[in-house]
mmCIF file of C-alpha atoms in Angstrom:
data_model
loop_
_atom_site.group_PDB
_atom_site.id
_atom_site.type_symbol
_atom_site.label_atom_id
_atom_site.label_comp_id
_atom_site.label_asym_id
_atom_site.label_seq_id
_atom_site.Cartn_x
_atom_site.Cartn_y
_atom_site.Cartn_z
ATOM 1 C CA UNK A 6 46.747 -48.239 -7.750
ATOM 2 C CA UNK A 7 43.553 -46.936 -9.349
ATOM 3 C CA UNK A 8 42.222 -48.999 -12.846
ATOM 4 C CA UNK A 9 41.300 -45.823 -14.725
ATOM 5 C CA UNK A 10 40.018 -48.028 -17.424
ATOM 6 C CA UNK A 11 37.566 -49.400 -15.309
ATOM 7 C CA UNK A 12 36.540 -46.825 -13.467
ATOM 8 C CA UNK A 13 32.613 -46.234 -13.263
ATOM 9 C CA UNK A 14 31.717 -42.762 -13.862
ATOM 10 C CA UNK A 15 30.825 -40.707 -11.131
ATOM 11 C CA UNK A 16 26.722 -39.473 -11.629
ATOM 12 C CA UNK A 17 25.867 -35.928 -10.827
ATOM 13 C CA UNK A 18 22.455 -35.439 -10.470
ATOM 14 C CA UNK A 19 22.209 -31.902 -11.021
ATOM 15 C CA UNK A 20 24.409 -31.708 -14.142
ATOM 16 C CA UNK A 21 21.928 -34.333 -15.664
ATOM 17 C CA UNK A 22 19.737 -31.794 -15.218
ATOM 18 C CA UNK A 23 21.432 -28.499 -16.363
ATOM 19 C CA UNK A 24 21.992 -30.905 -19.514
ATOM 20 C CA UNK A 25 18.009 -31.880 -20.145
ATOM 21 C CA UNK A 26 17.713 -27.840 -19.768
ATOM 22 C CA UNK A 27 20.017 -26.964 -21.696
ATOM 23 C CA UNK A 28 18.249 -25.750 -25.333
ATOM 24 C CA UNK A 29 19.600 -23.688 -28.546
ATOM 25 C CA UNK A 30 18.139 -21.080 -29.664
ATOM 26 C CA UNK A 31 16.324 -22.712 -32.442
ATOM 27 C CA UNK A 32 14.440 -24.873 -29.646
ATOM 28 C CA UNK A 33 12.859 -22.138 -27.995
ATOM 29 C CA UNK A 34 9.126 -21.393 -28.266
ATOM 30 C CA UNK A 35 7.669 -17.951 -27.925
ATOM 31 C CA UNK A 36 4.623 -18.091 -25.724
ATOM 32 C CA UNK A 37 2.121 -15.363 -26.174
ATOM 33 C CA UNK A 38 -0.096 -16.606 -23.293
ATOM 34 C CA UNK A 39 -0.274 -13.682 -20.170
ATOM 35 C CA UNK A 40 0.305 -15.488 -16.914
ATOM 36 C CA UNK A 41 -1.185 -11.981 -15.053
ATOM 37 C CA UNK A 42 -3.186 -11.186 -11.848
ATOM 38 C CA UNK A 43 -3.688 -7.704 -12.632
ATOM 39 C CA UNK A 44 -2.613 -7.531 -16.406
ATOM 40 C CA UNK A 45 0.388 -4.938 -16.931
ATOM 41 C CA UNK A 46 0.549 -4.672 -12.740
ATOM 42 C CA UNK A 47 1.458 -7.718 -11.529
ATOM 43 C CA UNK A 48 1.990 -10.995 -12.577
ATOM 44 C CA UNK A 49 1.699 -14.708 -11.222
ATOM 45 C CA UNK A 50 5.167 -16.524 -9.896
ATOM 46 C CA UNK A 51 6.796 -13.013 -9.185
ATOM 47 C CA UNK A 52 7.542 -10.459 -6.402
ATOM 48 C CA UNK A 53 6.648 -7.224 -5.718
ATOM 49 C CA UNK A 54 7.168 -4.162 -2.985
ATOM 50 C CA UNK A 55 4.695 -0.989 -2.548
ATOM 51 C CA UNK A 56 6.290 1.057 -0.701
ATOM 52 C CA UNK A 57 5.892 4.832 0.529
ATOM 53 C CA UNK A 58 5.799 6.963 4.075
ATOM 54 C CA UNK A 59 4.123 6.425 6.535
ATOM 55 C CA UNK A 60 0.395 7.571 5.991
ATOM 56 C CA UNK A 61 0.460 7.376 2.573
ATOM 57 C CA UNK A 62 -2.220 4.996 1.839
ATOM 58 C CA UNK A 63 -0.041 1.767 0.721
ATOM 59 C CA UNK A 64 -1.587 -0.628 2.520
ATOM 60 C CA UNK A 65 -5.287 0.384 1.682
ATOM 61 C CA UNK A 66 -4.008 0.589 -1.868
ATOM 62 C CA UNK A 67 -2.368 -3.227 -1.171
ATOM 63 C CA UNK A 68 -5.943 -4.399 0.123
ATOM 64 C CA UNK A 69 -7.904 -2.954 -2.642
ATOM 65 C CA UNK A 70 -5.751 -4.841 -5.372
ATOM 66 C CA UNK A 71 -5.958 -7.953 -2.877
ATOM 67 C CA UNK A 72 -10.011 -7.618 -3.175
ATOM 68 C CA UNK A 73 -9.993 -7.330 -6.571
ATOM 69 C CA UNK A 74 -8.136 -10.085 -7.726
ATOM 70 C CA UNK A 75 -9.914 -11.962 -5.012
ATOM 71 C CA UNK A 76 -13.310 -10.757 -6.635
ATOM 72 C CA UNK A 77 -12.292 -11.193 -10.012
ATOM 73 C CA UNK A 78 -12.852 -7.410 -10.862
ATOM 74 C CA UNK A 79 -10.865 -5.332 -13.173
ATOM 75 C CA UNK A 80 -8.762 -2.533 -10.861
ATOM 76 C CA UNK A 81 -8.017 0.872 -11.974
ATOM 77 C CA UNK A 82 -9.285 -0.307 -15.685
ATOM 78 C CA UNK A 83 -6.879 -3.291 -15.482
ATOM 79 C CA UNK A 84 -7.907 -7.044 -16.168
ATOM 80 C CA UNK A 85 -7.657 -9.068 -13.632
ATOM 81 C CA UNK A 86 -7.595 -12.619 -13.007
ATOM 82 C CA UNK A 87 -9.670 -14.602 -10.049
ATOM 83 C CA UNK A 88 -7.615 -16.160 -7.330
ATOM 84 C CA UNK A 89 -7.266 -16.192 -3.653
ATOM 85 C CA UNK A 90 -5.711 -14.152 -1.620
ATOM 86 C CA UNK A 91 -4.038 -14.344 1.608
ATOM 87 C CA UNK A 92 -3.303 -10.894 3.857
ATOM 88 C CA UNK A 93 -0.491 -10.938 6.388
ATOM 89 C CA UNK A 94 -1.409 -8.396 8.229
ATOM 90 C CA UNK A 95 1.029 -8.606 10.964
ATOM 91 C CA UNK A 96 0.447 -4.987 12.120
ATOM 92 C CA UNK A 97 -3.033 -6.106 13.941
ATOM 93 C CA UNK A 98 -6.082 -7.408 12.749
ATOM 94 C CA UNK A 99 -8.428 -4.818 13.980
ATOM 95 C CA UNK A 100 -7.887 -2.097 12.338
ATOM 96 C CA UNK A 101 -7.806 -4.439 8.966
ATOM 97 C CA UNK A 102 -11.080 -5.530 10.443
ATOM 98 C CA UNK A 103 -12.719 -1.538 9.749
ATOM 99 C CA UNK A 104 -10.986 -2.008 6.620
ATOM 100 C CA UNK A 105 -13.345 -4.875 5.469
ATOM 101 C CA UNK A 106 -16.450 -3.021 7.109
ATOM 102 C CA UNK A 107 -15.819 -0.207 4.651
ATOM 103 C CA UNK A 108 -15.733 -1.676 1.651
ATOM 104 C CA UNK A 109 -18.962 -3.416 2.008
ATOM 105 C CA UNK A 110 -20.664 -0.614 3.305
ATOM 106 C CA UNK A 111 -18.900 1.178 0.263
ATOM 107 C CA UNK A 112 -19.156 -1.480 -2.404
ATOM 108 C CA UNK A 113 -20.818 -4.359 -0.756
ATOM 109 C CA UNK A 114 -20.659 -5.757 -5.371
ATOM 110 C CA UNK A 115 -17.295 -6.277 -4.255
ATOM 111 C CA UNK A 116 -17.340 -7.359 -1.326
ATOM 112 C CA UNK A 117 -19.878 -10.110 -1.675
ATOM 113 C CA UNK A 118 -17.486 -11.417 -4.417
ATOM 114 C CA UNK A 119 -13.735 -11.193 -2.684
ATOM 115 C CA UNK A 120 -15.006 -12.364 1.068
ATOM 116 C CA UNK A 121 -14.855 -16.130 0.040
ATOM 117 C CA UNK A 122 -11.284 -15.900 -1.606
ATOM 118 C CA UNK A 123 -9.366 -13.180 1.008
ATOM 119 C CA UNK A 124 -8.486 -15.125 3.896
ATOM 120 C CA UNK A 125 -6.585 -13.067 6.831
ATOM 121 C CA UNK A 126 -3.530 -13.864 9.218
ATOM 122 C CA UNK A 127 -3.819 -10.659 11.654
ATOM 123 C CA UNK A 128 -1.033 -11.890 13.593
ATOM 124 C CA UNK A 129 2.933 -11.105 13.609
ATOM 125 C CA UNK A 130 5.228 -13.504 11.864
ATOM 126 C CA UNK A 131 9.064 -13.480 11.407
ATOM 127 C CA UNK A 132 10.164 -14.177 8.177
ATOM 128 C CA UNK A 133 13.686 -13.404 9.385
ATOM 129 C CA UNK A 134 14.349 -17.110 10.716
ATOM 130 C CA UNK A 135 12.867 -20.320 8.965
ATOM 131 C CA UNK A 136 9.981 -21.734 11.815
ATOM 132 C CA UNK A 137 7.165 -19.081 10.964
ATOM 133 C CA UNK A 138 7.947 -19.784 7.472
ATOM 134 C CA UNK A 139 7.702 -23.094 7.529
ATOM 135 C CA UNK A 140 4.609 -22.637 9.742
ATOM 136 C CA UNK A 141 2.342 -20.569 7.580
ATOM 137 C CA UNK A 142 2.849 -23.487 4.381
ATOM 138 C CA UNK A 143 2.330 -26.155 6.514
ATOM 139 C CA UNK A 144 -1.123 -23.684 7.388
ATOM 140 C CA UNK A 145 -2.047 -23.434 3.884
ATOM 141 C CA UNK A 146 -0.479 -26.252 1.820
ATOM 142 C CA UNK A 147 -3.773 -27.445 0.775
ATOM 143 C CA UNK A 148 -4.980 -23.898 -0.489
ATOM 144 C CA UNK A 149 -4.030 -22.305 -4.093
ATOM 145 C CA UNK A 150 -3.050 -18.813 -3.553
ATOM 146 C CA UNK A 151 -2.859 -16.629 -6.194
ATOM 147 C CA UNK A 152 -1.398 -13.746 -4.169
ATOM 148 C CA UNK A 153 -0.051 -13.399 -0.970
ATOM 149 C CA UNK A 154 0.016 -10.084 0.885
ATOM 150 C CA UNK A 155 3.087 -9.586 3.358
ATOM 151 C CA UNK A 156 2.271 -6.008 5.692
ATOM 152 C CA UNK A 157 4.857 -4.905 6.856
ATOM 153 C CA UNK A 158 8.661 -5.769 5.537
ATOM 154 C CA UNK A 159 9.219 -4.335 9.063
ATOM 155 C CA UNK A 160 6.984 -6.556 11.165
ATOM 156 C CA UNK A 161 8.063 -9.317 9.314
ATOM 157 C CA UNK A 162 11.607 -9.063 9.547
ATOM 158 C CA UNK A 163 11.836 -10.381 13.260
ATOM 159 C CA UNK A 164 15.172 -9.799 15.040
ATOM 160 C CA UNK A 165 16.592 -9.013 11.981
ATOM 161 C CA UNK A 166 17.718 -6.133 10.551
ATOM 162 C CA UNK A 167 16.387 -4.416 6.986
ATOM 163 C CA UNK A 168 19.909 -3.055 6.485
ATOM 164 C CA UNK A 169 22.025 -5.899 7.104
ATOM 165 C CA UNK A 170 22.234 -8.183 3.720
ATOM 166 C CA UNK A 171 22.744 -11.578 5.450
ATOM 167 C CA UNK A 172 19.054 -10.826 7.172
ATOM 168 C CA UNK A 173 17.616 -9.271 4.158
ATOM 169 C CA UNK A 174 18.901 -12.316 2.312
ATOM 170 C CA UNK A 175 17.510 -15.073 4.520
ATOM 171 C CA UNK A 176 14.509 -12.947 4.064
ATOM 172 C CA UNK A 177 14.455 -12.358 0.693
ATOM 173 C CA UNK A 178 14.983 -16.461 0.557
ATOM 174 C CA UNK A 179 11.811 -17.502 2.777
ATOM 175 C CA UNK A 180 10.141 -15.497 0.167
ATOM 176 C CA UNK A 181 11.213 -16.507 -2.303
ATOM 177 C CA UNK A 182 9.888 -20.238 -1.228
ATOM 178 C CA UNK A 183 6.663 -19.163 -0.454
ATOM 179 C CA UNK A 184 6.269 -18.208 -4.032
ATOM 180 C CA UNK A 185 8.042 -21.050 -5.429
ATOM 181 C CA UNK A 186 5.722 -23.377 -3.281
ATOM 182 C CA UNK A 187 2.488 -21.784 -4.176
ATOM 183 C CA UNK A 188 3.363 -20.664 -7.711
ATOM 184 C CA UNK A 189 1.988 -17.140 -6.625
ATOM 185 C CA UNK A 190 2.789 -13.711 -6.332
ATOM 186 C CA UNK A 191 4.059 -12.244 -3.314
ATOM 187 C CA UNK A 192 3.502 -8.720 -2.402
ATOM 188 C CA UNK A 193 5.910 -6.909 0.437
ATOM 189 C CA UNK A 194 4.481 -3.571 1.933
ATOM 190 C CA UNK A 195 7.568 -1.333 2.987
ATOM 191 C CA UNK A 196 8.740 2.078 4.083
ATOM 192 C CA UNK A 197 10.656 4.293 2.059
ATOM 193 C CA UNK A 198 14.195 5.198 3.177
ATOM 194 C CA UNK A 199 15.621 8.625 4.519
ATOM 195 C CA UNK A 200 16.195 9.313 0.812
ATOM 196 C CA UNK A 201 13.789 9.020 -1.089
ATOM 197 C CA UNK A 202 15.485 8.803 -3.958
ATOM 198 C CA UNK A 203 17.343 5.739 -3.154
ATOM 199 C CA UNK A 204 13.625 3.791 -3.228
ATOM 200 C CA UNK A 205 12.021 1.883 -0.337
ATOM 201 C CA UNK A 206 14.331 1.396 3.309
ATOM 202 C CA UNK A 207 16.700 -1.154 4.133
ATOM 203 C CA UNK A 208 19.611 -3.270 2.383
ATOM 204 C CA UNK A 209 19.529 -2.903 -2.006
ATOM 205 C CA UNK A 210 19.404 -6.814 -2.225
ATOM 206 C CA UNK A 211 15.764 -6.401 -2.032
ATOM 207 C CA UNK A 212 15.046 -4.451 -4.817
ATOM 208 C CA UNK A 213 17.448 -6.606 -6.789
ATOM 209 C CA UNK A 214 15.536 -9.472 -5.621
ATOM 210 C CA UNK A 215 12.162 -8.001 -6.770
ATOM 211 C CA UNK A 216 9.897 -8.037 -10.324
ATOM 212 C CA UNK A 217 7.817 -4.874 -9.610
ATOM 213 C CA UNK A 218 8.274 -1.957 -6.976
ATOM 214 C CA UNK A 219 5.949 0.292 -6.812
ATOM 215 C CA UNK A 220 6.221 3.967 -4.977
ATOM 216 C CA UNK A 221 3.387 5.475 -3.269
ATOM 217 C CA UNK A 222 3.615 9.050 -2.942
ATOM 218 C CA UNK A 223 0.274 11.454 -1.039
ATOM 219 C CA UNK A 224 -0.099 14.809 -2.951
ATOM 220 C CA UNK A 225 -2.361 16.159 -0.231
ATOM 221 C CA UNK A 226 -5.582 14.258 -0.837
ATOM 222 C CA UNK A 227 -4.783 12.622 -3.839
ATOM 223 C CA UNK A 228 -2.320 9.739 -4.070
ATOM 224 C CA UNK A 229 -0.188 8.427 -6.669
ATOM 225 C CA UNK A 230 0.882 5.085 -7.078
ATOM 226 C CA UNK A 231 4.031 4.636 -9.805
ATOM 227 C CA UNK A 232 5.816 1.681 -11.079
ATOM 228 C CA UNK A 233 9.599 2.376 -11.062
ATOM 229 C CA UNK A 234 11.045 -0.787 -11.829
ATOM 230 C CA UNK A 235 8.757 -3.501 -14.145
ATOM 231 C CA UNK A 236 10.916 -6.658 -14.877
ATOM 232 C CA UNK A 237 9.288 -7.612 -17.555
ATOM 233 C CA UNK A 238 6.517 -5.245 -18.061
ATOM 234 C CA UNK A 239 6.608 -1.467 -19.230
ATOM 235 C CA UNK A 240 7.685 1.165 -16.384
ATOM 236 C CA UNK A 241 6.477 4.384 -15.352
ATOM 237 C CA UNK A 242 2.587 3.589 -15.467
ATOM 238 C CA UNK A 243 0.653 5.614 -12.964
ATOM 239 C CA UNK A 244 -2.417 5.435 -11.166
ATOM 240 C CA UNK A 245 -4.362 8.138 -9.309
ATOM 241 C CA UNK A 246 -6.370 7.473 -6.157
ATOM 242 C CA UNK A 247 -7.701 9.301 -3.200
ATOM 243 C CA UNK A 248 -8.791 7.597 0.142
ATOM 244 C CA UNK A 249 -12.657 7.972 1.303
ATOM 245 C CA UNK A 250 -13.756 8.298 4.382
ATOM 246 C CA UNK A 251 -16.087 6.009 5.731
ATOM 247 C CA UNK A 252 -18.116 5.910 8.801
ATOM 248 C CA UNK A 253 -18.841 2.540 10.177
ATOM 249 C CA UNK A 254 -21.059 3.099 13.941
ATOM 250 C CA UNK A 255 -20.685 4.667 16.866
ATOM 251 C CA UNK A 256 -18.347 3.418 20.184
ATOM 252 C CA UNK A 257 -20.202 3.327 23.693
ATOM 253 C CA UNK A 258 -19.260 6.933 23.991
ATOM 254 C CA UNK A 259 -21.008 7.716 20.616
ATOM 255 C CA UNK A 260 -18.384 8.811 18.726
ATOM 256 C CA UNK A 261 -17.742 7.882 15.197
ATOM 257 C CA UNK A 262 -15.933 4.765 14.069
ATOM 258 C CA UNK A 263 -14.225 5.666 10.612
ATOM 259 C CA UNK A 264 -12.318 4.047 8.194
ATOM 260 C CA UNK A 265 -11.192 4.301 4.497
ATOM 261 C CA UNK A 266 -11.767 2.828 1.141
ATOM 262 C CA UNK A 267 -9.869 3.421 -1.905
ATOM 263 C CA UNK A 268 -11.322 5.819 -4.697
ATOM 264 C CA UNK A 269 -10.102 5.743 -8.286
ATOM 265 C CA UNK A 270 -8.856 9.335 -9.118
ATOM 266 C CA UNK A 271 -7.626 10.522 -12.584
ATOM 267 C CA UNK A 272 -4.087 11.551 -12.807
ATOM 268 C CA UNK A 273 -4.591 15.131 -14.366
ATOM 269 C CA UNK A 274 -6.876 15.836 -10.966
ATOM 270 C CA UNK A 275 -2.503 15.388 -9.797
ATOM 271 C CA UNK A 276 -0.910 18.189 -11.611
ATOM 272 C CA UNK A 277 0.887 18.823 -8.285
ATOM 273 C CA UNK A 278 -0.048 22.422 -7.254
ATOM 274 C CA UNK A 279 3.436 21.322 -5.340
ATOM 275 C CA UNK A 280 4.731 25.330 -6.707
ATOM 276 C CA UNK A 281 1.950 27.531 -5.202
ATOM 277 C CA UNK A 282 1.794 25.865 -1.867
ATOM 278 C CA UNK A 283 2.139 28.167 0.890
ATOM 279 C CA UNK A 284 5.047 28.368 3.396
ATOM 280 C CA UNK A 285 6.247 28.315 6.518
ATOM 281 C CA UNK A 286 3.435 27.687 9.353
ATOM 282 C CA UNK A 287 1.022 28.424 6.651
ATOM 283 C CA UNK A 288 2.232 25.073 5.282
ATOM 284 C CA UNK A 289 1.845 23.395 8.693
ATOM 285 C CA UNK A 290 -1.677 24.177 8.806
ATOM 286 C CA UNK A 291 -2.581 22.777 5.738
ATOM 287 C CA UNK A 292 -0.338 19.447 6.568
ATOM 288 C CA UNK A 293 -2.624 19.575 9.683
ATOM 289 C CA UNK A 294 -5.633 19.802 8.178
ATOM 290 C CA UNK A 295 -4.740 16.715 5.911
ATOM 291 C CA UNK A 296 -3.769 14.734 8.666
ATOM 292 C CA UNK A 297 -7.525 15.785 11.047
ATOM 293 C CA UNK A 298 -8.948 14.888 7.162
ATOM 294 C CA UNK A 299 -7.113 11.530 7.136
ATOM 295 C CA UNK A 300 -8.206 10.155 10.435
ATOM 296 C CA UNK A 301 -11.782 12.217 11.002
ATOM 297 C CA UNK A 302 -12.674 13.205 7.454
ATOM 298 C CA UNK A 303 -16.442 11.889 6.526
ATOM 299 C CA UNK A 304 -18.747 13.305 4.159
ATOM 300 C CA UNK A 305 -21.984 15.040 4.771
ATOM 301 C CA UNK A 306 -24.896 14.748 2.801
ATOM 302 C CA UNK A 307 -26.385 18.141 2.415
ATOM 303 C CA UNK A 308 -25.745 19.130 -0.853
ATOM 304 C CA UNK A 309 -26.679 22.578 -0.529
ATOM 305 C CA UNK A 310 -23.864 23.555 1.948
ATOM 306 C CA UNK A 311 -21.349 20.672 1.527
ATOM 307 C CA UNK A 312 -19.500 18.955 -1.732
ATOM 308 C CA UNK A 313 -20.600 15.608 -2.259
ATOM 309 C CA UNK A 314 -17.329 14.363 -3.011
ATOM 310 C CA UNK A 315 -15.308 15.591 -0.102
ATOM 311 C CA UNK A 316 -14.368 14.890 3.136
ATOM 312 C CA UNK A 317 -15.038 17.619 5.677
ATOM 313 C CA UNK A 318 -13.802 17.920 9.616
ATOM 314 C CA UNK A 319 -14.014 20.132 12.223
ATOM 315 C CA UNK A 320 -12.526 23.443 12.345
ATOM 316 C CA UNK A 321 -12.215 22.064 16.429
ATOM 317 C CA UNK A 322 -10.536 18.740 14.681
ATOM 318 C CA UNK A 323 -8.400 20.988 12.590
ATOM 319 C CA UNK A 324 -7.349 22.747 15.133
ATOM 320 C CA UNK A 325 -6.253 20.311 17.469
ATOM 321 C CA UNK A 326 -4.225 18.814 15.610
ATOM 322 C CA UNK A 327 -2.483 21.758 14.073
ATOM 323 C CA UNK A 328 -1.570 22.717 18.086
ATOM 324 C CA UNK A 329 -0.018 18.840 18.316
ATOM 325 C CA UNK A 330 2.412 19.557 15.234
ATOM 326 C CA UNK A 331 3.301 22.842 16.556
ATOM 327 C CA UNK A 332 3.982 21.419 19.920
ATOM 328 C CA UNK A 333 7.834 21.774 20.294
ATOM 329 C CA UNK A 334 7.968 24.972 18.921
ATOM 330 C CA UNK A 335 8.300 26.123 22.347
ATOM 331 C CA UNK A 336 6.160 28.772 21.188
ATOM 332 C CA UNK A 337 2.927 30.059 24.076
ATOM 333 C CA UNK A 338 -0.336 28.222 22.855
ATOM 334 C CA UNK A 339 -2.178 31.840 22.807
ATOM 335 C CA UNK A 340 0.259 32.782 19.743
ATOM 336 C CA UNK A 341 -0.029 29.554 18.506
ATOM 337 C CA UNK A 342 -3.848 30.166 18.322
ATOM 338 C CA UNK A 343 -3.272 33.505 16.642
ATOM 339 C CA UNK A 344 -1.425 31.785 14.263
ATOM 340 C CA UNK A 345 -3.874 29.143 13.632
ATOM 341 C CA UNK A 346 -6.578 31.836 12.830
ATOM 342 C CA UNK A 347 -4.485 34.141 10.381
ATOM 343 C CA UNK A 348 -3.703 30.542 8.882
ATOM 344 C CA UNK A 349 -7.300 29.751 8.201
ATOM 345 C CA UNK A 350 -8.015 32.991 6.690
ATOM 346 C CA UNK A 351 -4.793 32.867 4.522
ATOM 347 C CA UNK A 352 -5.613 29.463 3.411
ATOM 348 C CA UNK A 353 -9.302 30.356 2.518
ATOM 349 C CA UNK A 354 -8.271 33.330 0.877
ATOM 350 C CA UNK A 355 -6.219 31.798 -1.421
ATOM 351 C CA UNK A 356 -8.427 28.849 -2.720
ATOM 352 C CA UNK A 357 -6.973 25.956 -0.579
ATOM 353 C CA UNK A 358 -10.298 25.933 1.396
ATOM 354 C CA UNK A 359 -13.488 25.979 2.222
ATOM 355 C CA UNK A 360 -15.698 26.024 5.484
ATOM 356 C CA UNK A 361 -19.122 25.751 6.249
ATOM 357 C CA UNK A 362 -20.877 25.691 9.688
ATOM 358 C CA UNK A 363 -17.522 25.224 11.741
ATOM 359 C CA UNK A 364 -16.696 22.765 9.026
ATOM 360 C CA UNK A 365 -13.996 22.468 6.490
ATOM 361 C CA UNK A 366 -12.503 20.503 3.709
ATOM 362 C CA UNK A 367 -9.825 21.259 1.032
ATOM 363 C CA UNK A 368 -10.828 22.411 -2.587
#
């Protein structure tokens, strides 16, 4: 028979905590103190996603905030605040490697201050299972991190899968620890979904697990980045950026090696000309002719002929790759041509364009 009387109590650890937590509301304390990285953006001990399509500019957008919180330079007119940064870039580290080469060719001010404090992982890691994880702290432990970059969601997940929310969740959790270890933020780059208006891809535990997401749409040139969802900060800020081409050398074949940096842009050069775009084909060709800008665009410095702040390509550039989009068409590549031609004209006509020399570049 049990003695009751005597009976020790049993000690639970964690409701001896809950209890020391446990305050009314006359004990709390407002603190006015701003625990930021980039101040109204991001802050420290939270999680955020930039997300967009494919080609939008996200993760050149992801590595300029990276290099200037790692320089200690305000971004797009924000404060920021000094830390270092580490940059999963699990999608390669070569292309990330043109990436640095352009910014300090471009602003070597900022690069001389962020190369100490960005260090780079260019290999893949899962984040679906626990060992990588538990690999990359036991890499870093002794470091501080103020941020840590995570591109992509997708070449992070593993053998998981982005829709499934046991996988997303075991995700989400690893984390979730690497910000709870370091006492940093952790920025996911992602991919938006088949509709765009349900945010970025995969299972809706993530954006419930998330402080900031942040949507990355390409307005031809320009770029918009938007903050839909702010925890604790004020949604619906904007910024406006462009991406400038950048040309690093020449391969053993001597042609150029490019690559991007990003450009502060003001948001009334967006008032989305979205309503007088043209149609059809027509529309093709100009999607074409951003594309040949994205990949070969590069300035030329004759400012008699050329603008100084544009890209420009080759009509031959141009070309080519409006023939690649119009591939399947099943449509003979001499009408194709035609096409092309009538499409330049059309385009120029109406203000889109301009060409110089078997150049061109949008207005």
């Amino acid at each position: 028979m049990v003695d009751l009387d005597n009976a020790e109590p049993i000690t639970n650890f964690r409701i001896e905590e809950l209890r020391e937590a446990l305050l009314s509301a006359r004990d709390l304390n407002l603190d006015l103190s701003s625990d930021y990285l980039v101040k109204n953006w991001f802050a420290r001990e939270t999680i955020s996603v930039i997300y967009g399509d494919s080609n939008c500019g996200k993760s050149f957008l992801a590595l300029d905030i990276a290099g200037h919180i790692a320089a200690g330079v305000d971004w797009m007119k924000n404060r920021v605040k000094q830390g270092k940064v580490l940059y999963l870039a699990s999608e390669g580290g070569k292309g990330f490697a043109k990436r640095i080469a352009a910014i300090k060719l471009e602003n070597n001010i900022l690069y001389e201050n962020m190369a100490d404090n960005l260090q780079l992982l260019p290999v893949q890691v899962d984040f679906h299972g626990v060992d990588d994880v538990n690999a990359v702290i036991s890499l870093i432990q002794e470091q501080d991190f103020s941020l840590i970059v995570v591109d992509t969601l997708a070449m992070t997940m593993g053998a998981g899968s982005e829709n499934d929310g046991a996988d997303m969740g075991q995700y989400i959790k690893n984390i979730m620890l690497l910000k709870s270890i370091f006492n940093c933020h952790v920025m996911i780059i992602h991919h938006s979904g088949k509709d765009r208006g349900k945010g970025a891809r995969g299972h809706s535990s993530l954006r419930a697990a998330v402080d900031t997401e942040i949507e990355v749409k390409a307005d031809g040139l320009m770029r918009v980045a938007t903050a839909l969802k702010q925890r604790d900060l004020e949604n619906g800020k904007k910024v406006a950026f462009s991406l400038m081409g950048v040309q690093l050398g020449f391969d053993e074949d001597g042609d150029p090696i490019t690559s991007c940096v990003v450009k502060p842009e003001e948001l009334s050069s967006c008032s989305s000309h979205d309503k007088r775009r043209p149609k059809g084909d027509a529309q093709i060709a100009l999607q074409a002719l951003e594309d040949a800008l994205f990949k070969d665009g590069h300035k030329i410095y004759d400012a008699e002929n050329y603008p100084q702040n544009r890209n420009v390509v080759s009509i031959d550039r141009w070309r080519h790759s409006y023939m690649r989009m119009r591939a399947d068409n099943k449509v003979q590549e001499s009408s194709i041509r035609r096409a092309f031609l009538r499409h330049v004209k059309e385009l120029e006509e109406q203000d889109f364009i301009r060409s110089y020399d078997d150049n061109v570049w949008l207005v």
